[in-house]
Amino acid sequence: MNTQLAPALTARLRLLLIYTGILVPFVVYGASQALQSNNNSPLDWVGHSFAPRMKYDAFVEQFGPGDVVVLSWKGCTWKNPVLDELLAQLRSESALHNADPKPWIYSVLSGRETLLQMTRGGTGRSSSVSGVIDSDSDAIDSPSSQRAIPADVAVQRMQGFLIGPDGLTTCLIVTVTKEGLRHRAELVAELKTICTSITGQAESELKLAGPVIDGLTVDEASQKSLATFAAPSSLMIMLLCWLSLRSFRAALIVFGCATFCQGATLAVIYYTGETLSALLIILPPLIQVLAVAGGIHLSNYYFESLASETHPSSPAIAAIQKGWLPCVLSALTTAMGSASLIVSELTPIRQFGIYATIGVILTAAVVLTLVPGLLLLFPVKRTSSLNTASARLETAHDQTKQHTDAWRFLAGLLQRTRLPLVILILFMIICACGLPRVKTSIRVETLFPGDSRILQDYQWLEDHIGPLVPIEILVTFQKDCRLHDRQRMELLYEIDRSLSKRPSLSRTTSALAFFPPIPEESNLPRVMRINALNRAIALSKAGFQQADMLRVDENGEYWRMTARTSALHPVDYGQLLREVDQASQEFLIQNADKYSSVSVSTSGIMPLVHEIQGRLLKDLFSSLLSALAVITLTMTIVEAGIINGLVAMVSNVFPIVVAFGMMGWLNQPLDIGSVMTASVALGVAVDDTLHFLTFFRRGSAQGYDRKHATLYALQHCGAAMIQTSVSCGLGLFIFSFSDFVPTSRFAILMVTLLLLALVGDLLLLPAILIARREQKT
């Protein structure tokens, strides 16, 4: 570097440090606020233009939201009159609004109230308890109206929905509004308080499940993981940086810059008005790994310059001279890869692409300014005994003498034999064959260990009430449909009978459940029986609408049927939805002429979440391929050739293909966090690859042969690659002890990918480069 430029650059670095110090309080505040605003509601992941979301919104407009809390406890039976008081309290003004101008609770349903209404001639849900429920539970045995349903029939119809298999255990279903979903932590806490005060049950005895509880538990578990393991992980990374760099001050500088980069990225999220999602919560580890990697590389360049005495007065500036090009190239390629995510129509992917791009560019700027700047202000020196691995790289003769035995052995081995290259390529091909076998999982039991509270509650509720995952079937009769009411109910019956053949589905709930048994009137003519039945159904429609089983508007009638499946059993939701759709359409297809004005579709929150998460994982894979394409294109430009660029990408693809291919062979499912590890590993691999190739080209430009060019690159980058992988890998591995399965799985897979990336950059890439050079020779 021109010595006349050094004073000017030094002054600028000092000024940047001052500006950074001014920003620190704002960064700390923004990061702390971002970490407190975790939100994992899948409904916020897509816009209203997303086709499945449009269908769900139309269903919600007709029948209300699908975000519910299912609540019960041991001894909660429909004969227990305390449910009346609990229902009244939950429907009170304070519970509905809870000091908020918008209500948090949309509706409350109990098995006791519904059962009593059915046996007394009603089919609807009352907005209040008074005047509807007689506290004498024995009254259910004597129906009080002509349209009452016998008690045993009513219980049988409600089993698997509001009544358990024992015919007694029941539950409450609290449907939550969008505003309540935003305040679900406070709402669930208030719900528990009301239940414990009225029922006398301890909070630990309450059994809660449903989408609201799922989202809240994920929020709490992810926050707990961060609170519990973030500090030990950071301390581990700091300790390993210290051991790697053999300088506490240098390690503190690298770690401090990485922490600042994490905080600044989180602050950007907060100050732009966003909250952490299931994907954005993975961004801080990505930033930390990239920052530590860049900082360790620059620190090693600093120590090399310090030992070489080429720049005795400004080794920090010499470090910038050596490292700016690979750092900038790495940041640009990684940023372009993450920017490819911005085109996704799914909000969390788009947000991750935006903030990852900002974070990567910010990290590169911080590493190239703060690390040298702090090393300039607070010089670090190591004793000569600690610098025996640092070589003076002025001539080919001196370089060969100073290389460590390990690097010399590795380069010589790769030159003498192609066996390591053949083994790695063959292993990569075998693993690639497992990629088509990769499966994704979005089920609740994959998020938590088997002994977790939420899974125990789910198991209890499914054992004592019934399956908890609803699938809504909407039967639409268009306005010009000429079918009379009996024929419409007959279609519901046929669909119900077809669905009942699916062993993974429970009893279907529809208007059929609330319609009283038809008495045998064999002495009446068939026409009169049909007319009487049509009239009875017509009179019941108001009750069906009150029970949210029917909606009527100017476009026709919409009859709702609800099937349920287990949240815990190994059911493929995608396949199940296809089976439900096929079973629902079966009778229509067989009688196409008769039902030409009728359509059947599935809806509800479960199909929507399945579509969202399936699309989410699909987009992540597509975006990963796009990122690989963009980075490959960049590599061909950097390496000045298509073949050279493709060769450089082999080591970057290696960890991803091997890790995910092995998961396919081992039938290990992927979740969102697992897929996102590929982006992190790609960023680290690209960073190390570009550092290695930069110095390989510099060595070649100085006239070194293929072996010494490899040694030249390994001497400059090999130690930093190992230090980065070990420091970040072991630091992240601490998160593998988390009770939150996605966090634990993310940590284990991240460590695996970092180690594989290290193998790719230290073995596969040098082997390919030496083989290609030798062939050219």
mmCIF file with all atom_site columns, C-alpha atoms in Angstrom, residues 357-501:
data_model
loop_
_atom_site.group_PDB
_atom_site.id
_atom_site.type_symbol
_atom_site.label_atom_id
_atom_site.label_alt_id
_atom_site.label_comp_id
_atom_site.label_asym_id
_atom_site.label_entity_id
_atom_site.label_seq_id
_atom_site.pdbx_PDB_ins_code
_atom_site.Cartn_x
_atom_site.Cartn_y
_atom_site.Cartn_z
_atom_site.occupancy
_atom_site.B_iso_or_equiv
_atom_site.pdbx_formal_charge
_atom_site.auth_seq_id
_atom_site.auth_comp_id
_atom_site.auth_asym_id
_atom_site.auth_atom_id
_atom_site.pdbx_PDB_model_num
ATOM 1   C CA . THR A 1 357 ? -28.602 -8.763  2.581  1.00 0.00 ? 357 THR A CA 1
ATOM 2   C CA . ILE A 1 358 ? -28.402 -5.690  4.801  1.00 0.00 ? 358 ILE A CA 1
ATOM 3   C CA . GLY A 1 359 ? -26.682 -7.670  7.550  1.00 0.00 ? 359 GLY A CA 1
ATOM 4   C CA . VAL A 1 360 ? -24.102 -9.241  5.231  1.00 0.00 ? 360 VAL A CA 1
ATOM 5   C CA . ILE A 1 361 ? -23.125 -5.904  3.683  1.00 0.00 ? 361 ILE A CA 1
ATOM 6   C CA . LEU A 1 362 ? -23.080 -4.264  7.104  1.00 0.00 ? 362 LEU A CA 1
ATOM 7   C CA . THR A 1 363 ? -20.915 -7.076  8.469  1.00 0.00 ? 363 THR A CA 1
ATOM 8   C CA . ALA A 1 364 ? -18.371 -6.719  5.663  1.00 0.00 ? 364 ALA A CA 1
ATOM 9   C CA . ALA A 1 365 ? -18.173 -2.965  6.235  1.00 0.00 ? 365 ALA A CA 1
ATOM 10  C CA . VAL A 1 366 ? -17.749 -3.387  9.990  1.00 0.00 ? 366 VAL A CA 1
ATOM 11  C CA . VAL A 1 367 ? -15.135 -6.135  9.695  1.00 0.00 ? 367 VAL A CA 1
ATOM 12  C CA . LEU A 1 368 ? -13.066 -4.148  7.182  1.00 0.00 ? 368 LEU A CA 1
ATOM 13  C CA . THR A 1 369 ? -13.176 -0.993  9.307  1.00 0.00 ? 369 THR A CA 1
ATOM 14  C CA . LEU A 1 370 ? -13.611 -1.826  12.978 1.00 0.00 ? 370 LEU A CA 1
ATOM 15  C CA . VAL A 1 371 ? -11.222 -4.783  13.150 1.00 0.00 ? 371 VAL A CA 1
ATOM 16  C CA . PRO A 1 372 ? -8.267  -2.949  11.537 1.00 0.00 ? 372 PRO A CA 1
ATOM 17  C CA . GLY A 1 373 ? -9.246  0.265   13.264 1.00 0.00 ? 373 GLY A CA 1
ATOM 18  C CA . LEU A 1 374 ? -9.220  -1.308  16.715 1.00 0.00 ? 374 LEU A CA 1
ATOM 19  C CA . LEU A 1 375 ? -5.993  -3.139  15.939 1.00 0.00 ? 375 LEU A CA 1
ATOM 20  C CA . LEU A 1 376 ? -4.561  0.223   14.910 1.00 0.00 ? 376 LEU A CA 1
ATOM 21  C CA . LEU A 1 377 ? -5.643  1.944   18.130 1.00 0.00 ? 377 LEU A CA 1
ATOM 22  C CA . PHE A 1 378 ? -4.834  -1.025  20.357 1.00 0.00 ? 378 PHE A CA 1
ATOM 23  C CA . PRO A 1 379 ? -1.883  -2.815  18.722 1.00 0.00 ? 379 PRO A CA 1
ATOM 24  C CA . VAL A 1 380 ? -1.507  -6.496  19.452 1.00 0.00 ? 380 VAL A CA 1
ATOM 25  C CA . LYS A 1 381 ? 1.875   -8.184  19.649 1.00 0.00 ? 381 LYS A CA 1
ATOM 26  C CA . ARG A 1 382 ? 2.725   -11.825 20.138 1.00 0.00 ? 382 ARG A CA 1
ATOM 27  C CA . THR A 1 383 ? 6.057   -13.191 21.256 1.00 0.00 ? 383 THR A CA 1
ATOM 28  C CA . SER A 1 384 ? 8.318   -14.711 18.677 1.00 0.00 ? 384 SER A CA 1
ATOM 29  C CA . SER A 1 385 ? 7.750   -18.176 20.166 1.00 0.00 ? 385 SER A CA 1
ATOM 30  C CA . LEU A 1 386 ? 4.105   -17.902 19.243 1.00 0.00 ? 386 LEU A CA 1
ATOM 31  C CA . ASN A 1 387 ? 4.916   -16.844 15.713 1.00 0.00 ? 387 ASN A CA 1
ATOM 32  C CA . THR A 1 388 ? 6.894   -19.829 14.478 1.00 0.00 ? 388 THR A CA 1
ATOM 33  C CA . ALA A 1 389 ? 3.964   -20.657 12.158 1.00 0.00 ? 389 ALA A CA 1
ATOM 34  C CA . SER A 1 390 ? 4.193   -17.231 10.482 1.00 0.00 ? 390 SER A CA 1
ATOM 35  C CA . ALA A 1 391 ? 6.387   -17.261 7.398  1.00 0.00 ? 391 ALA A CA 1
ATOM 36  C CA . ARG A 1 392 ? 8.075   -14.521 5.453  1.00 0.00 ? 392 ARG A CA 1
ATOM 37  C CA . LEU A 1 393 ? 6.566   -14.921 2.015  1.00 0.00 ? 393 LEU A CA 1
ATOM 38  C CA . GLU A 1 394 ? 9.038   -12.957 -0.119 1.00 0.00 ? 394 GLU A CA 1
ATOM 39  C CA . THR A 1 395 ? 10.581  -15.683 -2.304 1.00 0.00 ? 395 THR A CA 1
ATOM 40  C CA . ALA A 1 396 ? 9.574   -19.157 -3.383 1.00 0.00 ? 396 ALA A CA 1
ATOM 41  C CA . HIS A 1 397 ? 12.654  -20.586 -1.698 1.00 0.00 ? 397 HIS A CA 1
ATOM 42  C CA . ASP A 1 398 ? 11.939  -18.920 1.683  1.00 0.00 ? 398 ASP A CA 1
ATOM 43  C CA . GLN A 1 399 ? 8.262   -19.845 1.495  1.00 0.00 ? 399 GLN A CA 1
ATOM 44  C CA . THR A 1 400 ? 8.944   -23.572 0.985  1.00 0.00 ? 400 THR A CA 1
ATOM 45  C CA . LYS A 1 401 ? 11.247  -23.641 3.990  1.00 0.00 ? 401 LYS A CA 1
ATOM 46  C CA . GLN A 1 402 ? 8.777   -21.896 6.329  1.00 0.00 ? 402 GLN A CA 1
ATOM 47  C CA . HIS A 1 403 ? 5.637   -23.947 5.632  1.00 0.00 ? 403 HIS A CA 1
ATOM 48  C CA . THR A 1 404 ? 4.487   -26.143 8.439  1.00 0.00 ? 404 THR A CA 1
ATOM 49  C CA . ASP A 1 405 ? 4.862   -29.885 8.099  1.00 0.00 ? 405 ASP A CA 1
ATOM 50  C CA . ALA A 1 406 ? 1.091   -30.354 8.147  1.00 0.00 ? 406 ALA A CA 1
ATOM 51  C CA . TRP A 1 407 ? 0.456   -28.071 5.152  1.00 0.00 ? 407 TRP A CA 1
ATOM 52  C CA . ARG A 1 408 ? 3.439   -29.498 3.295  1.00 0.00 ? 408 ARG A CA 1
ATOM 53  C CA . PHE A 1 409 ? 2.191   -33.034 3.893  1.00 0.00 ? 409 PHE A CA 1
ATOM 54  C CA . LEU A 1 410 ? -1.335  -32.149 2.752  1.00 0.00 ? 410 LEU A CA 1
ATOM 55  C CA . ALA A 1 411 ? -0.206  -30.431 -0.437 1.00 0.00 ? 411 ALA A CA 1
ATOM 56  C CA . GLY A 1 412 ? 2.214   -33.245 -1.206 1.00 0.00 ? 412 GLY A CA 1
ATOM 57  C CA . LEU A 1 413 ? -0.449  -35.890 -0.635 1.00 0.00 ? 413 LEU A CA 1
ATOM 58  C CA . LEU A 1 414 ? -2.915  -34.146 -2.937 1.00 0.00 ? 414 LEU A CA 1
ATOM 59  C CA . GLN A 1 415 ? -0.199  -33.882 -5.558 1.00 0.00 ? 415 GLN A CA 1
ATOM 60  C CA . ARG A 1 416 ? 0.895   -37.500 -5.357 1.00 0.00 ? 416 ARG A CA 1
ATOM 61  C CA . THR A 1 417 ? -2.483  -39.234 -5.358 1.00 0.00 ? 417 THR A CA 1
ATOM 62  C CA . ARG A 1 418 ? -6.028  -38.603 -6.592 1.00 0.00 ? 418 ARG A CA 1
ATOM 63  C CA . LEU A 1 419 ? -7.514  -40.931 -3.971 1.00 0.00 ? 419 LEU A CA 1
ATOM 64  C CA . PRO A 1 420 ? -8.813  -38.164 -1.625 1.00 0.00 ? 420 PRO A CA 1
ATOM 65  C CA . LEU A 1 421 ? -10.403 -36.391 -4.593 1.00 0.00 ? 421 LEU A CA 1
ATOM 66  C CA . VAL A 1 422 ? -12.019 -39.581 -5.894 1.00 0.00 ? 422 VAL A CA 1
ATOM 67  C CA . ILE A 1 423 ? -13.327 -40.535 -2.428 1.00 0.00 ? 423 ILE A CA 1
ATOM 68  C CA . LEU A 1 424 ? -14.844 -37.096 -1.788 1.00 0.00 ? 424 LEU A CA 1
ATOM 69  C CA . ILE A 1 425 ? -16.464 -36.832 -5.225 1.00 0.00 ? 425 ILE A CA 1
ATOM 70  C CA . LEU A 1 426 ? -17.837 -40.375 -4.992 1.00 0.00 ? 426 LEU A CA 1
ATOM 71  C CA . PHE A 1 427 ? -19.173 -39.719 -1.488 1.00 0.00 ? 427 PHE A CA 1
ATOM 72  C CA . MET A 1 428 ? -20.791 -36.520 -2.741 1.00 0.00 ? 428 MET A CA 1
ATOM 73  C CA . ILE A 1 429 ? -22.485 -38.372 -5.617 1.00 0.00 ? 429 ILE A CA 1
ATOM 74  C CA . ILE A 1 430 ? -23.825 -41.073 -3.276 1.00 0.00 ? 430 ILE A CA 1
ATOM 75  C CA . CYS A 1 431 ? -25.222 -38.428 -0.938 1.00 0.00 ? 431 CYS A CA 1
ATOM 76  C CA . ALA A 1 432 ? -26.737 -36.533 -3.878 1.00 0.00 ? 432 ALA A CA 1
ATOM 77  C CA . CYS A 1 433 ? -28.787 -39.641 -4.691 1.00 0.00 ? 433 CYS A CA 1
ATOM 78  C CA . GLY A 1 434 ? -30.443 -39.213 -1.285 1.00 0.00 ? 434 GLY A CA 1
ATOM 79  C CA . LEU A 1 435 ? -31.660 -35.670 -2.024 1.00 0.00 ? 435 LEU A CA 1
ATOM 80  C CA . PRO A 1 436 ? -34.911 -36.827 -3.733 1.00 0.00 ? 436 PRO A CA 1
ATOM 81  C CA . ARG A 1 437 ? -35.699 -38.755 -0.525 1.00 0.00 ? 437 ARG A CA 1
ATOM 82  C CA . VAL A 1 438 ? -35.594 -35.612 1.628  1.00 0.00 ? 438 VAL A CA 1
ATOM 83  C CA . LYS A 1 439 ? -38.893 -34.949 3.376  1.00 0.00 ? 439 LYS A CA 1
ATOM 84  C CA . THR A 1 440 ? -40.150 -31.928 5.241  1.00 0.00 ? 440 THR A CA 1
ATOM 85  C CA . SER A 1 441 ? -42.082 -31.869 8.488  1.00 0.00 ? 441 SER A CA 1
ATOM 86  C CA . ILE A 1 442 ? -44.236 -29.142 9.995  1.00 0.00 ? 442 ILE A CA 1
ATOM 87  C CA . ARG A 1 443 ? -45.946 -31.206 12.687 1.00 0.00 ? 443 ARG A CA 1
ATOM 88  C CA . VAL A 1 444 ? -46.154 -30.062 16.295 1.00 0.00 ? 444 VAL A CA 1
ATOM 89  C CA . GLU A 1 445 ? -44.536 -33.238 17.658 1.00 0.00 ? 445 GLU A CA 1
ATOM 90  C CA . THR A 1 446 ? -41.388 -32.455 15.656 1.00 0.00 ? 446 THR A CA 1
ATOM 91  C CA . LEU A 1 447 ? -40.958 -29.161 17.510 1.00 0.00 ? 447 LEU A CA 1
ATOM 92  C CA . PHE A 1 448 ? -40.740 -30.428 21.097 1.00 0.00 ? 448 PHE A CA 1
ATOM 93  C CA . PRO A 1 449 ? -39.392 -33.438 22.987 1.00 0.00 ? 449 PRO A CA 1
ATOM 94  C CA . GLY A 1 450 ? -41.862 -36.167 23.925 1.00 0.00 ? 450 GLY A CA 1
ATOM 95  C CA . ASP A 1 451 ? -41.942 -35.201 27.605 1.00 0.00 ? 451 ASP A CA 1
ATOM 96  C CA . SER A 1 452 ? -42.746 -31.528 26.935 1.00 0.00 ? 452 SER A CA 1
ATOM 97  C CA . ARG A 1 453 ? -45.851 -30.008 28.497 1.00 0.00 ? 453 ARG A CA 1
ATOM 98  C CA . ILE A 1 454 ? -47.510 -29.148 25.191 1.00 0.00 ? 454 ILE A CA 1
ATOM 99  C CA . LEU A 1 455 ? -47.221 -32.680 23.792 1.00 0.00 ? 455 LEU A CA 1
ATOM 100 C CA . GLN A 1 456 ? -48.472 -34.177 27.059 1.00 0.00 ? 456 GLN A CA 1
ATOM 101 C CA . ASP A 1 457 ? -51.489 -31.861 26.895 1.00 0.00 ? 457 ASP A CA 1
ATOM 102 C CA . TYR A 1 458 ? -52.123 -32.785 23.278 1.00 0.00 ? 458 TYR A CA 1
ATOM 103 C CA . GLN A 1 459 ? -51.911 -36.479 24.136 1.00 0.00 ? 459 GLN A CA 1
ATOM 104 C CA . TRP A 1 460 ? -54.322 -36.134 27.070 1.00 0.00 ? 460 TRP A CA 1
ATOM 105 C CA . LEU A 1 461 ? -56.855 -34.149 25.044 1.00 0.00 ? 461 LEU A CA 1
ATOM 106 C CA . GLU A 1 462 ? -56.733 -36.541 22.105 1.00 0.00 ? 462 GLU A CA 1
ATOM 107 C CA . ASP A 1 463 ? -57.116 -39.528 24.446 1.00 0.00 ? 463 ASP A CA 1
ATOM 108 C CA . HIS A 1 464 ? -59.980 -38.015 26.459 1.00 0.00 ? 464 HIS A CA 1
ATOM 109 C CA . ILE A 1 465 ? -61.747 -35.837 23.847 1.00 0.00 ? 465 ILE A CA 1
ATOM 110 C CA . GLY A 1 466 ? -60.655 -36.673 20.316 1.00 0.00 ? 466 GLY A CA 1
ATOM 111 C CA . PRO A 1 467 ? -58.390 -35.601 17.426 1.00 0.00 ? 467 PRO A CA 1
ATOM 112 C CA . LEU A 1 468 ? -57.581 -31.894 17.522 1.00 0.00 ? 468 LEU A CA 1
ATOM 113 C CA . VAL A 1 469 ? -56.654 -30.922 13.973 1.00 0.00 ? 469 VAL A CA 1
ATOM 114 C CA . PRO A 1 470 ? -59.754 -29.714 12.075 1.00 0.00 ? 470 PRO A CA 1
ATOM 115 C CA . ILE A 1 471 ? -60.278 -29.976 8.344  1.00 0.00 ? 471 ILE A CA 1
ATOM 116 C CA . GLU A 1 472 ? -63.166 -27.849 7.126  1.00 0.00 ? 472 GLU A CA 1
ATOM 117 C CA . ILE A 1 473 ? -65.226 -29.087 4.163  1.00 0.00 ? 473 ILE A CA 1
ATOM 118 C CA . LEU A 1 474 ? -67.395 -26.433 2.554  1.00 0.00 ? 474 LEU A CA 1
ATOM 119 C CA . VAL A 1 475 ? -70.355 -27.627 0.455  1.00 0.00 ? 475 VAL A CA 1
ATOM 120 C CA . THR A 1 476 ? -71.599 -24.770 -1.723 1.00 0.00 ? 476 THR A CA 1
ATOM 121 C CA . PHE A 1 477 ? -75.057 -24.819 -3.305 1.00 0.00 ? 477 PHE A CA 1
ATOM 122 C CA . GLN A 1 478 ? -75.246 -22.081 -5.892 1.00 0.00 ? 478 GLN A CA 1
ATOM 123 C CA . LYS A 1 479 ? -78.221 -19.766 -6.085 1.00 0.00 ? 479 LYS A CA 1
ATOM 124 C CA . ASP A 1 480 ? -79.659 -21.523 -9.131 1.00 0.00 ? 480 ASP A CA 1
ATOM 125 C CA . CYS A 1 481 ? -79.392 -24.958 -7.503 1.00 0.00 ? 481 CYS A CA 1
ATOM 126 C CA . ARG A 1 482 ? -82.782 -26.711 -7.672 1.00 0.00 ? 482 ARG A CA 1
ATOM 127 C CA . LEU A 1 483 ? -82.097 -29.329 -5.008 1.00 0.00 ? 483 LEU A CA 1
ATOM 128 C CA . HIS A 1 484 ? -84.567 -29.155 -2.142 1.00 0.00 ? 484 HIS A CA 1
ATOM 129 C CA . ASP A 1 485 ? -83.462 -29.241 1.487  1.00 0.00 ? 485 ASP A CA 1
ATOM 130 C CA . ARG A 1 486 ? -83.793 -33.004 1.915  1.00 0.00 ? 486 ARG A CA 1
ATOM 131 C CA . GLN A 1 487 ? -81.543 -33.599 -1.088 1.00 0.00 ? 487 GLN A CA 1
ATOM 132 C CA . ARG A 1 488 ? -78.994 -31.161 0.291  1.00 0.00 ? 488 ARG A CA 1
ATOM 133 C CA . MET A 1 489 ? -78.917 -32.929 3.627  1.00 0.00 ? 489 MET A CA 1
ATOM 134 C CA . GLU A 1 490 ? -78.688 -36.221 1.760  1.00 0.00 ? 490 GLU A CA 1
ATOM 135 C CA . LEU A 1 491 ? -75.522 -34.970 0.053  1.00 0.00 ? 491 LEU A CA 1
ATOM 136 C CA . LEU A 1 492 ? -74.050 -34.089 3.446  1.00 0.00 ? 492 LEU A CA 1
ATOM 137 C CA . TYR A 1 493 ? -74.846 -37.599 4.596  1.00 0.00 ? 493 TYR A CA 1
ATOM 138 C CA . GLU A 1 494 ? -73.133 -39.174 1.568  1.00 0.00 ? 494 GLU A CA 1
ATOM 139 C CA . ILE A 1 495 ? -70.021 -37.038 2.046  1.00 0.00 ? 495 ILE A CA 1
ATOM 140 C CA . ASP A 1 496 ? -69.990 -37.905 5.743  1.00 0.00 ? 496 ASP A CA 1
ATOM 141 C CA . ARG A 1 497 ? -70.261 -41.605 4.946  1.00 0.00 ? 497 ARG A CA 1
ATOM 142 C CA . SER A 1 498 ? -67.417 -41.362 2.429  1.00 0.00 ? 498 SER A CA 1
ATOM 143 C CA . LEU A 1 499 ? -65.170 -39.517 4.902  1.00 0.00 ? 499 LEU A CA 1
ATOM 144 C CA . SER A 1 500 ? -65.937 -42.022 7.651  1.00 0.00 ? 500 SER A CA 1
ATOM 145 C CA . LYS A 1 501 ? -64.133 -44.706 5.614  1.00 0.00 ? 501 LYS A CA 1
#
